[in-house]
PDB file of C-alpha atoms in Angstrom:
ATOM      1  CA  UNK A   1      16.873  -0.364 -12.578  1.00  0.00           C
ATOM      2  CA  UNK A   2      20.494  -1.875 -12.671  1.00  0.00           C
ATOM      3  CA  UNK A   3      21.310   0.626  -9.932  1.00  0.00           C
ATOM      4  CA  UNK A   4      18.876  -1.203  -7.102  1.00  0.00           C
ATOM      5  CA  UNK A   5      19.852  -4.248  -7.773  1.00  0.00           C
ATOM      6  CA  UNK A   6      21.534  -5.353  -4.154  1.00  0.00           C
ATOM      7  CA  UNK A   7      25.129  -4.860  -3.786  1.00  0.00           C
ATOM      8  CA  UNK A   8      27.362  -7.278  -3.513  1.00  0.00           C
ATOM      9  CA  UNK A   9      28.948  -8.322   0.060  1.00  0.00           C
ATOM     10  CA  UNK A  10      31.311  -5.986   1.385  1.00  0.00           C
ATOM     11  CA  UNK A  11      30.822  -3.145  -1.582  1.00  0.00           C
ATOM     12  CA  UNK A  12      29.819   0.511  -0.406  1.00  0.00           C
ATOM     13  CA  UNK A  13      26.776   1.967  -1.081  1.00  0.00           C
ATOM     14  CA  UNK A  14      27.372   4.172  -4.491  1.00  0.00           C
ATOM     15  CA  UNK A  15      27.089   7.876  -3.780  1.00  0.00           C
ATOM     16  CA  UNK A  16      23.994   9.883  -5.069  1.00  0.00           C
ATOM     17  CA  UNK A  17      24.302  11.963  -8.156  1.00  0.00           C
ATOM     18  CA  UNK A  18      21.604  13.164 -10.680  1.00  0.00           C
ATOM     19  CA  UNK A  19      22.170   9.908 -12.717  1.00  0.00           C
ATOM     20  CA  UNK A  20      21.609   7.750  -9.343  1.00  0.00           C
ATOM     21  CA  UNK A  21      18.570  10.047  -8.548  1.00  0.00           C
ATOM     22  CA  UNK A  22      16.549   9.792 -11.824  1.00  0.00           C
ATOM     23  CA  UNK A  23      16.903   5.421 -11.616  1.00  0.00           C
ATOM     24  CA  UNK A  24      16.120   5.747  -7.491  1.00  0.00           C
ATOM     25  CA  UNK A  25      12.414   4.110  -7.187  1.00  0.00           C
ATOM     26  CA  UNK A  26       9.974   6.920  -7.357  1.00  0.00           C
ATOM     27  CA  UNK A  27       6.359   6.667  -5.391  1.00  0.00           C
ATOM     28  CA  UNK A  28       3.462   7.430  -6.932  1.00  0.00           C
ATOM     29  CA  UNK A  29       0.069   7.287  -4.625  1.00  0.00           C
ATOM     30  CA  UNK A  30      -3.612   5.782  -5.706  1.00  0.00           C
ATOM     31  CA  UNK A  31      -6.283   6.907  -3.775  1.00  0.00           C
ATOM     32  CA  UNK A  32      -8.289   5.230  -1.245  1.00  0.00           C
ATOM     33  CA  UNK A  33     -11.680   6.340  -1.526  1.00  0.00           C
ATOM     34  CA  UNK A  34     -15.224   5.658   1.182  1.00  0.00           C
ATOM     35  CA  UNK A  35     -17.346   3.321  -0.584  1.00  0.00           C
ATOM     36  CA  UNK A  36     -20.575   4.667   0.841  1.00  0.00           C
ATOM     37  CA  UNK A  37     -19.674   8.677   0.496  1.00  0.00           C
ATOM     38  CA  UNK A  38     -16.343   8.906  -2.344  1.00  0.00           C
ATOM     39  CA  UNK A  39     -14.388  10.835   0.198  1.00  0.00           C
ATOM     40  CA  UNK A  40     -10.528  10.137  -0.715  1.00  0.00           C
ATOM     41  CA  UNK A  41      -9.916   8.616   3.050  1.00  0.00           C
ATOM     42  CA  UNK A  42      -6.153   7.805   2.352  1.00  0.00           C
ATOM     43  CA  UNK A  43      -3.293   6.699  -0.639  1.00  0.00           C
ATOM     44  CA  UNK A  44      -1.009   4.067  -1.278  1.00  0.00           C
ATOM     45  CA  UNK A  45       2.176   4.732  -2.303  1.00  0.00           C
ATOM     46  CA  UNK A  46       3.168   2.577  -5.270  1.00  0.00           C
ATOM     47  CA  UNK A  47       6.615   2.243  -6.036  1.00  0.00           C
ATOM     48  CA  UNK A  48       7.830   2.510  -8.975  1.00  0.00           C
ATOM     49  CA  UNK A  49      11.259   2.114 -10.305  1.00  0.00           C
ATOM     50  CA  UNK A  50      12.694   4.394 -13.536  1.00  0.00           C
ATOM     51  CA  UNK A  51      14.320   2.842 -16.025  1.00  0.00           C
ATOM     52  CA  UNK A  52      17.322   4.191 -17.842  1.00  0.00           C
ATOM     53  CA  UNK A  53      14.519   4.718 -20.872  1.00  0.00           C
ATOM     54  CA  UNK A  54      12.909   6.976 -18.751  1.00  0.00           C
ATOM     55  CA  UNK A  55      10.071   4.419 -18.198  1.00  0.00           C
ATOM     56  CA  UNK A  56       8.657   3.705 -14.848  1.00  0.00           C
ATOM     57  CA  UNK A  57       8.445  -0.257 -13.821  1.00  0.00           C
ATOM     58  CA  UNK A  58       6.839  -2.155 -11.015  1.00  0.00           C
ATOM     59  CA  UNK A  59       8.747  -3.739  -8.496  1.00  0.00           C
ATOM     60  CA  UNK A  60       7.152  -6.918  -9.321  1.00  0.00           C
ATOM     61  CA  UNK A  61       8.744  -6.873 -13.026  1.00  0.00           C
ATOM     62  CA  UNK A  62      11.836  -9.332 -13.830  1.00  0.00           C
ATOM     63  CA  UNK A  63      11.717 -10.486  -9.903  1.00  0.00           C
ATOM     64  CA  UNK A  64      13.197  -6.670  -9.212  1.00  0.00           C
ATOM     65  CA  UNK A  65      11.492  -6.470  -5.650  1.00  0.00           C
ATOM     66  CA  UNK A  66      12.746 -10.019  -4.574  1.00  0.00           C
ATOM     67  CA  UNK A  67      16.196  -9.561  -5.213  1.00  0.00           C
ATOM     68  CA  UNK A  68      16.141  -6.316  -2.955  1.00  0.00           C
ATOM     69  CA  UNK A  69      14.676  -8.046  -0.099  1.00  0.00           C
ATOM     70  CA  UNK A  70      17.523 -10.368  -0.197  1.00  0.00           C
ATOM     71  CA  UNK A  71      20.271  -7.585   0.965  1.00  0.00           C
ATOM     72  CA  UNK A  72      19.770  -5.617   4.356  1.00  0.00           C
ATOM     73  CA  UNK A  73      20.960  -2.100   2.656  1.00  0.00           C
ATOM     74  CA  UNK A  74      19.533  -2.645  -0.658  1.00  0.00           C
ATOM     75  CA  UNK A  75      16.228  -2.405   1.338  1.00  0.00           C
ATOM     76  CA  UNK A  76      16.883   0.242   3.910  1.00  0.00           C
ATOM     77  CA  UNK A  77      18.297   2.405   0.878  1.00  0.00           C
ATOM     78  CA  UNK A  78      14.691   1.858  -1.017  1.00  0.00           C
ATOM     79  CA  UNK A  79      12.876   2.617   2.377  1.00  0.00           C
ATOM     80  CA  UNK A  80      14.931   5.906   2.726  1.00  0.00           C
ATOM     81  CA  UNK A  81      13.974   7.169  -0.732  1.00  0.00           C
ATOM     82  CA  UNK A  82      10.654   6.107  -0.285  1.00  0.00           C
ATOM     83  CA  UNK A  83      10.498   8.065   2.948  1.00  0.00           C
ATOM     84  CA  UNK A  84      11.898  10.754   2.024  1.00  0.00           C
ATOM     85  CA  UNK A  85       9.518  11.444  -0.831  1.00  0.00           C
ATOM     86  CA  UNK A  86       6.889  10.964   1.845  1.00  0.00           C
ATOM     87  CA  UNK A  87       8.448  13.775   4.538  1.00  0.00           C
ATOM     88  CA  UNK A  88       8.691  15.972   1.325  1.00  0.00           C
ATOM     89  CA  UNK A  89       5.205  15.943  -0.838  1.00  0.00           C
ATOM     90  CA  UNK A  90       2.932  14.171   2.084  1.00  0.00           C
ATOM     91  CA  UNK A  91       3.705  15.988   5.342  1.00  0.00           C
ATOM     92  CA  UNK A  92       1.789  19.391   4.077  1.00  0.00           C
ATOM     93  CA  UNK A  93      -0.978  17.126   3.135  1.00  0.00           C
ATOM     94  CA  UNK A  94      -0.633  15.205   6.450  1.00  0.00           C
ATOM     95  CA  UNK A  95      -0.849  18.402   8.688  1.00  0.00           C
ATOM     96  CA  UNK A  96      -3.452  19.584   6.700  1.00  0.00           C
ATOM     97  CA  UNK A  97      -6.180  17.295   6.256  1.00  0.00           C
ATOM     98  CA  UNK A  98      -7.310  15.342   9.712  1.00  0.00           C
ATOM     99  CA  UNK A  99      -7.535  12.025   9.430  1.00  0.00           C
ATOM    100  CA  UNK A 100      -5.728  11.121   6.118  1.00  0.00           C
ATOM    101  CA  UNK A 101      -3.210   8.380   6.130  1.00  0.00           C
ATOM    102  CA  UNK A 102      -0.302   7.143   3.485  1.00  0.00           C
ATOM    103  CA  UNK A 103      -0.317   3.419   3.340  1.00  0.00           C
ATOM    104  CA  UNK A 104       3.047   2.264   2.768  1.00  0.00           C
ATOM    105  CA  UNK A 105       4.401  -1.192   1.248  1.00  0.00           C
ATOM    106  CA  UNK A 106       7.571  -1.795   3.899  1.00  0.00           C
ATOM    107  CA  UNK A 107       9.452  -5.746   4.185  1.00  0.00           C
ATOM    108  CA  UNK A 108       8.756  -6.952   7.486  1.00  0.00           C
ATOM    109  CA  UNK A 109      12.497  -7.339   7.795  1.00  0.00           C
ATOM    110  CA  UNK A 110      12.480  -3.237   7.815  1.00  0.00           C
ATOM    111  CA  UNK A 111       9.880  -2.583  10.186  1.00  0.00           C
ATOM    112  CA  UNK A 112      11.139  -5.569  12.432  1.00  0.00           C
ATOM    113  CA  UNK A 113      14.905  -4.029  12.481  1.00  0.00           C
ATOM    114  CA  UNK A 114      14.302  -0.928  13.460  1.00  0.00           C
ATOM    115  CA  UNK A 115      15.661   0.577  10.404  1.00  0.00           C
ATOM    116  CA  UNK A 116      11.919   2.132   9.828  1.00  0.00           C
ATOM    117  CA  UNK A 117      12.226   3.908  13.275  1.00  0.00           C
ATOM    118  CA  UNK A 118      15.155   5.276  12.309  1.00  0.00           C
ATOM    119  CA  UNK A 119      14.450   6.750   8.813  1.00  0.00           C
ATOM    120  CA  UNK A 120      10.999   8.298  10.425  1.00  0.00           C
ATOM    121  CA  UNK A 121      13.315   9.900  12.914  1.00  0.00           C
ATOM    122  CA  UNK A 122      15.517  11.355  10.979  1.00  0.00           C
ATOM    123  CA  UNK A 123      12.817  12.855   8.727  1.00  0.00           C
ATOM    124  CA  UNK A 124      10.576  13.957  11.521  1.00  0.00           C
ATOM    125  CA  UNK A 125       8.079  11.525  10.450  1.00  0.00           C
ATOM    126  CA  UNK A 126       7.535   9.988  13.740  1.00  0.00           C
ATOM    127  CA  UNK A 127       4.739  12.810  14.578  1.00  0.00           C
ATOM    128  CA  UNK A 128       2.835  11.528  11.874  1.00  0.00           C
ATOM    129  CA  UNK A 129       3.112   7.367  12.846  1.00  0.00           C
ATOM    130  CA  UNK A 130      -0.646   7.439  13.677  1.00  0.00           C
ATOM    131  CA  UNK A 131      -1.585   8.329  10.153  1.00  0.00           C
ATOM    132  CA  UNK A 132       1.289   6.098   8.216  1.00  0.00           C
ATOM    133  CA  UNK A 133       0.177   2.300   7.537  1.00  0.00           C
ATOM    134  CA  UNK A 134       2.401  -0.374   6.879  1.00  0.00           C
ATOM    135  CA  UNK A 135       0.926  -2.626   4.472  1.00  0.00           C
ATOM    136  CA  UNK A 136       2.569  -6.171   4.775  1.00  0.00           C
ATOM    137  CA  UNK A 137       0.764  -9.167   2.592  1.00  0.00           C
ATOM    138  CA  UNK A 138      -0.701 -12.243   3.578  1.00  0.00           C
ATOM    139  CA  UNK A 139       2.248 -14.215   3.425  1.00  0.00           C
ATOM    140  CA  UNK A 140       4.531 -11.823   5.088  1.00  0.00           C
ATOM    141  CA  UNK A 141       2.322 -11.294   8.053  1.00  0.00           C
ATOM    142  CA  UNK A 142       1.805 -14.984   8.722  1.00  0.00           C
ATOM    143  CA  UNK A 143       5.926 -15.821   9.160  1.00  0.00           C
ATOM    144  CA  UNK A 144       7.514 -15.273  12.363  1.00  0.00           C
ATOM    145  CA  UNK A 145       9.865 -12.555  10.525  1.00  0.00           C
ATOM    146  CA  UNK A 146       6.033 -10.969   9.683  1.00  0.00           C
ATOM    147  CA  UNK A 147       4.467 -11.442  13.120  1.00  0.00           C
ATOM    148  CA  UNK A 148       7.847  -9.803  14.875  1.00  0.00           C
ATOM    149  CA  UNK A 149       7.494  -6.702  12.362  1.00  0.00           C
ATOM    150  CA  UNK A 150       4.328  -6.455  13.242  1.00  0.00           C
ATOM    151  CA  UNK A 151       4.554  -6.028  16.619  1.00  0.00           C
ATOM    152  CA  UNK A 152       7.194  -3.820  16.300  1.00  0.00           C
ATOM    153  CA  UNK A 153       5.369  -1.118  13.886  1.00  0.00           C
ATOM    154  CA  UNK A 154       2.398  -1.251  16.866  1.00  0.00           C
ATOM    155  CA  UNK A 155       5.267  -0.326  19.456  1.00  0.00           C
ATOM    156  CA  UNK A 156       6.410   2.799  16.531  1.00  0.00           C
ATOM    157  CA  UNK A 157       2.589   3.141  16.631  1.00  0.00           C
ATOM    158  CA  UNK A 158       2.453   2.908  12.920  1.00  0.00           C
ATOM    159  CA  UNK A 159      -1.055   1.095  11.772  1.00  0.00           C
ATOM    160  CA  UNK A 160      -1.099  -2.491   9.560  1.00  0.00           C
ATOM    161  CA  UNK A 161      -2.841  -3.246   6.683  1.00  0.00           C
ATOM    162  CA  UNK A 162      -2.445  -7.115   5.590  1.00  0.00           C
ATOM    163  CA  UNK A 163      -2.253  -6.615   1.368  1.00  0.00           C
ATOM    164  CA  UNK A 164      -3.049  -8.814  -0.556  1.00  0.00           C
ATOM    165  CA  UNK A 165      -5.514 -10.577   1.129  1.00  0.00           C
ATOM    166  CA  UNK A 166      -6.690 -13.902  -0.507  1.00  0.00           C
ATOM    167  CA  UNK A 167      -3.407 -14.584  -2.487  1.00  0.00           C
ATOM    168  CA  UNK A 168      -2.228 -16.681   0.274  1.00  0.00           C
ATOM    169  CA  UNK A 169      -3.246 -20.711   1.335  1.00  0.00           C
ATOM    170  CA  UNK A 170      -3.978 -18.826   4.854  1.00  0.00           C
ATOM    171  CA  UNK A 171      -7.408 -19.679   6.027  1.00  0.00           C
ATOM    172  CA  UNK A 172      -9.758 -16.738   8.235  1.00  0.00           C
ATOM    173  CA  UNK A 173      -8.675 -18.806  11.195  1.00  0.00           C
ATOM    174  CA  UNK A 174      -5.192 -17.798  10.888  1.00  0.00           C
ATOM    175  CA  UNK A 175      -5.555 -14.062  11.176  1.00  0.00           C
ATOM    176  CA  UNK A 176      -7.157 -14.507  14.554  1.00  0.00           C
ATOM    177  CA  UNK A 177      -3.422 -14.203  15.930  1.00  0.00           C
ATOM    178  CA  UNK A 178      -2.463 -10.802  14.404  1.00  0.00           C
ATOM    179  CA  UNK A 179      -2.925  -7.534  15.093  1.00  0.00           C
ATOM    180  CA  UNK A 180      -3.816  -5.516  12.545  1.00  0.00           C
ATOM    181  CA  UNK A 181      -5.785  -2.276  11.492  1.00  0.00           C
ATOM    182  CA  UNK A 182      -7.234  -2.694   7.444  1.00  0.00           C
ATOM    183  CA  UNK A 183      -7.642  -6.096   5.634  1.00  0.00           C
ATOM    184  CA  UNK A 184      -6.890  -5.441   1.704  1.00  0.00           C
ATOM    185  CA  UNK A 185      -9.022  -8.154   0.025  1.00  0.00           C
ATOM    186  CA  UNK A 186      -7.016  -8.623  -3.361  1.00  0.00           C
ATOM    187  CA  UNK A 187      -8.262  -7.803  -6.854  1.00  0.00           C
ATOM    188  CA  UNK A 188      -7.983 -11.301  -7.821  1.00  0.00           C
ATOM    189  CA  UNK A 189     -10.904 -11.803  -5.348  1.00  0.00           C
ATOM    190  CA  UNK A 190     -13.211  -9.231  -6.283  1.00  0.00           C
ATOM    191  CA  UNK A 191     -12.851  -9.649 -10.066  1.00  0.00           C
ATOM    192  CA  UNK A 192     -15.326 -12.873  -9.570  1.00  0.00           C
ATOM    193  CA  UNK A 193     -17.924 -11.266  -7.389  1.00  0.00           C
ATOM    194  CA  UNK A 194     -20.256 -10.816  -9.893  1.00  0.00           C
ATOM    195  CA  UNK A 195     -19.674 -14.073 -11.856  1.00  0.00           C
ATOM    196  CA  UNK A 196     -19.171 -16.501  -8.862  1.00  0.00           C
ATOM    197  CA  UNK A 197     -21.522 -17.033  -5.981  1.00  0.00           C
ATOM    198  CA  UNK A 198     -18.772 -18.699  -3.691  1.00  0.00           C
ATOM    199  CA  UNK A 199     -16.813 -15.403  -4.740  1.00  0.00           C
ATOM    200  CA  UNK A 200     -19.755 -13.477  -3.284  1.00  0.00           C
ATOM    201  CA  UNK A 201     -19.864 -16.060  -0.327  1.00  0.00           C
ATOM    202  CA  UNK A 202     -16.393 -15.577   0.705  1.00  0.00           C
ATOM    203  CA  UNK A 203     -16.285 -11.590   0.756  1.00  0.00           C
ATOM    204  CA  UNK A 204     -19.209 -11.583   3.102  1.00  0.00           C
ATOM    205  CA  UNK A 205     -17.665 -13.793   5.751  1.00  0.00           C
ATOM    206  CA  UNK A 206     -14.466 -11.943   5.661  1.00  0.00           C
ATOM    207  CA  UNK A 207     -16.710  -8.529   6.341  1.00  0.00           C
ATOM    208  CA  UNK A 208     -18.015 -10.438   8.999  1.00  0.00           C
ATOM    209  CA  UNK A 209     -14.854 -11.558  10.541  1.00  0.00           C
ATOM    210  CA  UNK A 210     -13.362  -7.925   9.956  1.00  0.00           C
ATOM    211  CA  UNK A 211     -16.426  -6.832  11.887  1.00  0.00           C
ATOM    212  CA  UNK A 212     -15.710  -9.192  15.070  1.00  0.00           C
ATOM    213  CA  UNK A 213     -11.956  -8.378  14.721  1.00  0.00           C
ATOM    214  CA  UNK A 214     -12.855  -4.472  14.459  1.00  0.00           C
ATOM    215  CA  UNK A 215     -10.688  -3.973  11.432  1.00  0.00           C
ATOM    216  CA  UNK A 216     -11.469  -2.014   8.431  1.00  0.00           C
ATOM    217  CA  UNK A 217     -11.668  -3.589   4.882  1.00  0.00           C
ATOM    218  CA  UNK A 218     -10.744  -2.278   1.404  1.00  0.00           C
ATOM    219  CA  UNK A 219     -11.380  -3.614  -1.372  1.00  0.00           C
ATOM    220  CA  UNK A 220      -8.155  -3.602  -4.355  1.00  0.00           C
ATOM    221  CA  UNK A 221      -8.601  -3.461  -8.399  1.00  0.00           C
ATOM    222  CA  UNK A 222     -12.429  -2.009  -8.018  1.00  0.00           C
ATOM    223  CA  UNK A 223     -12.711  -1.014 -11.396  1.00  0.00           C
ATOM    224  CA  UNK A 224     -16.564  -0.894 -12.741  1.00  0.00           C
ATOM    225  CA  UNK A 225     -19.455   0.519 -11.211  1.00  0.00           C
ATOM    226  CA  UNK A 226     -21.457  -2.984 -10.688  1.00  0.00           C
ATOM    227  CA  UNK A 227     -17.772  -3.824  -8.558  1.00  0.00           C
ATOM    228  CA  UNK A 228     -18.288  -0.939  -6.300  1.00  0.00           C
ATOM    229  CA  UNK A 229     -21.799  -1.250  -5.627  1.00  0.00           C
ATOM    230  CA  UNK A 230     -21.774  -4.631  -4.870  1.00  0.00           C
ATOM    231  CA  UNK A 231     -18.671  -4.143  -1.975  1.00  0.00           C
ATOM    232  CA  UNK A 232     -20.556  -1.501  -0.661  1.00  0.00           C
ATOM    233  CA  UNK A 233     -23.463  -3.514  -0.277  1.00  0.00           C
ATOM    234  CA  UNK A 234     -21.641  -5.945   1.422  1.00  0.00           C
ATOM    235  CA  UNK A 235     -20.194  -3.854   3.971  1.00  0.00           C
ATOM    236  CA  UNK A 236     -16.643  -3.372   2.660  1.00  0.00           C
ATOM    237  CA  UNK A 237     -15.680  -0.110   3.900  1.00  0.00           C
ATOM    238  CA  UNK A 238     -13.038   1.462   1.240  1.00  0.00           C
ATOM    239  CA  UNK A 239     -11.745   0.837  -2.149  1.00  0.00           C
ATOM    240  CA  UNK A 240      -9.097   1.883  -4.477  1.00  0.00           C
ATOM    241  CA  UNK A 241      -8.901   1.076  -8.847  1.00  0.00           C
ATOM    242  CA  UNK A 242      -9.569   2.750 -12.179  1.00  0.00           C
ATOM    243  CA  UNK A 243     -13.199   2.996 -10.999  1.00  0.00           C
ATOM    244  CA  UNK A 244     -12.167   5.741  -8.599  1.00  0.00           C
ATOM    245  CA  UNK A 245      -9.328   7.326 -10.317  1.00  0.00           C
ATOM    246  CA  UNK A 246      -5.466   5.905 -11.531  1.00  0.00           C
ATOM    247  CA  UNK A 247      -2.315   6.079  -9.677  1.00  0.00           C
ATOM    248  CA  UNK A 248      -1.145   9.750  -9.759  1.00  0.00           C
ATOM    249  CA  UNK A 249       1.131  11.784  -7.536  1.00  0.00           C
ATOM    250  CA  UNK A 250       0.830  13.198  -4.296  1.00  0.00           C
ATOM    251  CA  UNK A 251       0.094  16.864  -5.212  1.00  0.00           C
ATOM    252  CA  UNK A 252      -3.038  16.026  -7.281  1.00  0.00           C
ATOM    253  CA  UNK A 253      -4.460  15.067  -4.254  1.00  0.00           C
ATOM    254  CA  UNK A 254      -5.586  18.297  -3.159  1.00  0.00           C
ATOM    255  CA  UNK A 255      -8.027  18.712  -6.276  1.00  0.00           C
ATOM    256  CA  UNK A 256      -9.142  14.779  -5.091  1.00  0.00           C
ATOM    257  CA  UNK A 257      -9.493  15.516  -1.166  1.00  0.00           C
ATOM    258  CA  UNK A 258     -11.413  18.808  -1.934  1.00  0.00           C
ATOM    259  CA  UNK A 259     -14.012  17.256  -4.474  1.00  0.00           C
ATOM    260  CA  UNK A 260     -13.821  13.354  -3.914  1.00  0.00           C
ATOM    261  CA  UNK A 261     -15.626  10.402  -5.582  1.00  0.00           C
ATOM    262  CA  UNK A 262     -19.116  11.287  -4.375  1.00  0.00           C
ATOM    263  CA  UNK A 263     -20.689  11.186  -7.934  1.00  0.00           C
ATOM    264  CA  UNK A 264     -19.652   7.367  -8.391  1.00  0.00           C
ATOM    265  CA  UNK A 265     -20.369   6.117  -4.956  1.00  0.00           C
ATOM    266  CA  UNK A 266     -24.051   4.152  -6.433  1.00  0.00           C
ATOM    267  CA  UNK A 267     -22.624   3.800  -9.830  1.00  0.00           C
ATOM    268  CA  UNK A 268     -21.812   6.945 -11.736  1.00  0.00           C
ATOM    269  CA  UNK A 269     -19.377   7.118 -14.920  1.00  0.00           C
ATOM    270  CA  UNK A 270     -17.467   3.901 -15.962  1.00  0.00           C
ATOM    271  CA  UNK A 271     -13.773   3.377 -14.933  1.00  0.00           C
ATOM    272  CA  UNK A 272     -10.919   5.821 -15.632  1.00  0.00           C
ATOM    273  CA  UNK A 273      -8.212   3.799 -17.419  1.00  0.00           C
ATOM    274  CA  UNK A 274      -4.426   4.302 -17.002  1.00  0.00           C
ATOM    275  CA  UNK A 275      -1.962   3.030 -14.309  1.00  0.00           C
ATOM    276  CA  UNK A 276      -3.309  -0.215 -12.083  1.00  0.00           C
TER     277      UNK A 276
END
């Protein structure tokens, strides 16, 4: 962990070696699954950082992800192990299976610099910008910093997703302005549905706005059966939790894309704990 922390002004980036390697943030994916049909649609890649214990930490832990964001390199060297994970265990799956997509969690002070377009360059990763999806959150989107990088992964023709959706004080109004492909309402929001009728208010107006926008919406933290049925009753078009199966890497996917979720699409089998 101690090795990502940013760098201080004017020091060189330290040079890789196995012990740099096993601390360098390490993806893992969670599937994105069709709430009417279980298909496995797409993944997230989840970062996750190893510790020198071995044990893998989210970038959210001890303020880890903030402090990177504050130094220029410290992000474009996360972005280019990130990346390169991607050009290594997604590509087969990419050129395999139409349609797929990797949704990616980049700062919009990458995608606006042009550092992204570089790195997918260099990895041959541009031919595959249709099915990659930057996923910026509510907050990020809404700055000028966020509206630039948007704009800039549409000229890469990389697709948005705004994360996080409902974390923010943003109102509906203010996504009106952006351009964007997926909406990711947060779990925070669909943890209520069932308990809270405003809850249950609020989701179906922002279907309906996704509808007149022509975006997509997923649905985060889905993790019982009741939670699942009642998104897909109300329109929401993906979803991704324990209910559908825990982070894991890239290669199970196969076993995932080739039998999917179909058996829990109106309520099968409870949750599958492990990794949120």
């Amino acid at each position: 962990i101690r090795s990502m922390s940013p760098p201080s002004p004017g020091a060189r980036r330290e040079p890789s070696s196995p012990t740099n390697r096993s601390r360098a943030p390490a993806p893992t994916t969670r599937p994105v699954s069709s709430s009417t049909t279980g298909r496995v649609v797409g993944a997230e890649a989840l970062l996750r950082f190893v510790g020198e214990d071995g044990s893998l930490r989210a970038p959210g832990e001890a303020g880890l992800i903030e402090r990177i964001e504050q130094d220029e390199r410290a992000v474009e060297a996360m972005m280019e192990r990130v990346f390169a994970c991607l050009a290594r265990d997604a590509s087969p799956l990419l050129d395999r299976v139409p349609g797929f997509y990797i949704g990616v969690n980049i700062p919009p002070s990458a995608l606006g610099s042009g550092a992204i377009a570089r790195i997918m360059e260099e990895l041959d990763l541009v031919r595959h910008a249709p099915r990659l999806v930057a996923e910026v959150t509510e907050r990020q989107a809404l700055t000028p910093v966020g509206r630039d990088a948007l704009h800039s992964a549409r000229e890469q023709g990389v697709r948005i997703a705004v994360d996080d959706f409902g974390t923010g004080e943003s109102g509906l109004k203010q996504l009106l302005g952006l351009e964007f492909d997926i909406l990711k309402i947060d779990r925070t929001q669909v943890a209520p549905l069932l308990k809270d009728r405003s809850a249950d208010r609020l989701l179906r107006g922002v279907v309906a706005l996704a509808g007149a926008l022509r975006v997509k919406v997923t649905g985060e933290g889905v993790e019982t059966p009741e939670q699942a049925f009642f998104l897909r009753a109300a329109g929401v078009d993906c979803g991704q939790g324990w209910f559908w199966s825990r982070a894991a890497p890239i290669e199970a996917f196969e076993s995932m894309l080739d039998s999917g979720f179909a058996g829990r699409v109106v309520g099968g089998a409870g949750g599958i704990g492990g990794e949120r």
